[in-house]
Amino acid sequence: MRKILFSFLFIFALGSSALYGQCDQDALLKQALSQMGDGQYIKDFAVDLQGGGEKKFSVMLNSRSLYKFNVVNGSGNSGEILMQLYDGDKLLVTNKVDGKVYPAFGFICRSAKVYSLVFSFPEGSGCARAILSLQKQYSAGESF
Amino acid sequence: MVKKLMFALFILASANLFVSCAGGSDKKKADQKDELTLPDSMTGDAPLKLSEEIIGDVIQNISSPVEMANLIKSTGVDFSQQMLNSPENISDYSTSFKRALNLGVYSADLGYINTYDKSNIVVSYLLAVKSLADGIRVGQFFDFESLKRMASNSSNLDSLMQISVSSFNQMDNYLRQQNRSNVSALVITGAWLEGLYIASNVIEETNNEDLIKRLGEQKEVVDILYIILQNYDQNPNFKVLIDHVGDLKELYKNVKITKEVGEPKRIEQDGMLIIVQDEVSHVNILPEDLGTIIDKIKEIRADIVS
């Protein structure tokens, strides 16, 4: 009886720790911040897509600015997160290039308006945390 | 003896409970009165023209005052504390409406102060933010002691900035989850307006082209803000603010923004792929229009902080 109880507790603890590791948003945020680089933090995005689907956020970007979008995957994710920046229906940037998924991309905005940042797990589900940071602002005479 | 003691204790506890409840009732009445001024109590009363979800999504589109502060610093102009709203003014903000607006104002000031690494005055502004946040029941998002500790060490200023901005984002999310997007709209308006106010002062001093363009680009934000605020036009306090923003929107009509499509470009920098946008916008703003827009910004700001 004691063995059964112990096994049950062990499985429960293991399951809990796996779940915690998978979606500990605070830990993901810390990791994402450490990968942000020298830029200025603007905002972060908590993504929880355990049930699949996609998550969309609106972001206002200003012209003549280099923004960095970096994302950290939950440790228990079944697949890597896809992060895409859209202007309406037009895809501007994605973190998946030639089949390889990258943890970040940069975008030099030249037209101030509202854009959409879309997250999804094309091959699975999971959670993630992303950060938008301002890396550089270009002055009028400065070329990109 | 024990029974008597228990009875006495019971009476005392009951009396205490009664007094507490009575006090709570008075406090509740005062809160309700204030909420009517705000109006937090609008939730569930008059139907909103836009759903809370849409408002939340739209509010996210107001650009961060931190970006404006960065742009101001990049012009090379010196820091000026005189432009900012003094933390001593917080006692003047007795309604939730004023508190929410000025919470936004102080948050933009805090962003400006942090951008210039002025750790010597950070604490007084953090205190103002905390006090106003408590006043509108969102003080839990500002761990004043931790922020104060970070402010006392200049090597922590980047973290302080990140945590301050993050606290504001969390507060904003919470307000919207609680169907208090009216409060969120006021905080965002205050912060955005203060950013423009500081930029306007620097433009007058430097005539900096980048800042003028950034001010012109706010045409889209004014439109967004006007739509959000109109949602609460049944409240007299909001009415005045809406009229102000409506006037600003009219002045912005003279600002011309044209767009052209160029070639998209890819750069690789430190192992990161960077896309240079193919669409380029050009802002055209005449000096006389710039002057009237700046005057209006100053007028609205004076009204907010008064």
XYZ file of C-alpha atoms in Angstrom, chain A residues 39-141:
103
model
C 18.176 47.260 -26.418
C 15.447 49.052 -24.546
C 12.668 46.765 -23.293
C 9.295 47.843 -24.683
C 6.910 45.026 -23.845
C 6.643 41.273 -23.475
C 4.169 38.726 -24.739
C 3.090 35.650 -22.782
C 2.034 32.898 -25.158
C 0.138 29.841 -23.951
C -0.989 27.596 -26.768
C -1.267 24.264 -24.990
C -4.399 23.587 -26.962
C -2.917 24.663 -30.286
C -4.154 27.552 -32.422
C -2.476 30.924 -32.689
C -2.116 34.026 -30.563
C -2.134 37.509 -32.057
C -0.944 40.762 -30.487
C -1.118 44.285 -31.862
C 2.045 46.349 -31.708
C 2.584 49.977 -32.597
C 5.967 50.454 -34.228
C 7.583 53.762 -35.060
C 9.478 54.611 -38.216
C 13.266 54.753 -38.491
C 13.559 52.298 -35.613
C 15.248 48.920 -35.354
C 13.217 46.554 -33.217
C 14.244 43.130 -32.010
C 11.718 40.388 -31.359
C 13.151 37.495 -29.368
C 11.285 34.460 -28.124
C 11.975 31.641 -25.668
C 10.277 28.258 -25.961
C 8.856 26.414 -22.964
C 11.065 23.444 -22.087
C 8.281 20.906 -22.568
C 6.977 22.224 -25.895
C 6.165 19.658 -28.551
C 7.568 21.697 -31.400
C 9.165 25.095 -31.873
C 7.278 28.340 -31.796
C 6.724 30.293 -34.968
C 6.829 34.078 -34.573
C 5.632 36.237 -37.447
C 5.185 39.953 -37.955
C 2.369 41.084 -40.232
C 1.233 44.356 -41.748
C -2.433 43.542 -42.289
C -2.336 40.319 -44.302
C 1.195 40.869 -45.532
C 3.863 38.784 -43.834
C 6.884 40.977 -43.140
C 9.211 38.789 -41.085
C 9.255 35.296 -39.645
C 11.660 33.487 -37.359
C 11.571 30.433 -39.640
C 13.922 30.787 -42.594
C 14.723 27.939 -44.991
C 13.267 25.423 -42.562
C 15.331 26.628 -39.616
C 13.706 28.297 -36.625
C 15.607 31.215 -35.056
C 15.103 32.636 -31.551
C 14.949 36.240 -32.793
C 14.601 38.567 -35.743
C 15.129 42.257 -36.312
C 12.844 44.650 -38.116
C 13.700 48.135 -39.302
C 10.373 49.922 -39.357
C 10.043 52.715 -41.901
C 6.318 53.322 -41.605
C 4.720 54.077 -38.235
C 1.547 52.104 -37.698
C -0.040 49.159 -35.980
C 1.364 45.733 -36.861
C 0.370 42.239 -35.796
C 2.666 39.817 -34.031
C 1.403 36.261 -34.439
C 2.573 33.169 -32.566
C 1.772 29.547 -33.365
C 3.093 26.002 -33.068
C 2.794 24.504 -36.569
C 4.029 21.116 -35.350
C 2.644 20.796 -31.856
C 1.714 22.952 -28.895
C 3.258 24.687 -25.918
C 4.031 28.027 -24.364
C 6.580 30.753 -24.854
C 7.553 34.269 -23.861
C 8.671 36.927 -26.310
C 10.101 40.401 -25.904
C 9.931 43.440 -28.112
C 12.887 45.754 -27.637
C 14.078 48.911 -29.277
C 17.651 48.466 -30.492
C 18.303 51.646 -32.426
C 16.632 54.802 -33.664
C 17.983 56.203 -36.924
C 18.271 59.940 -37.414
C 17.015 61.622 -40.588
C 20.292 61.579 -42.490
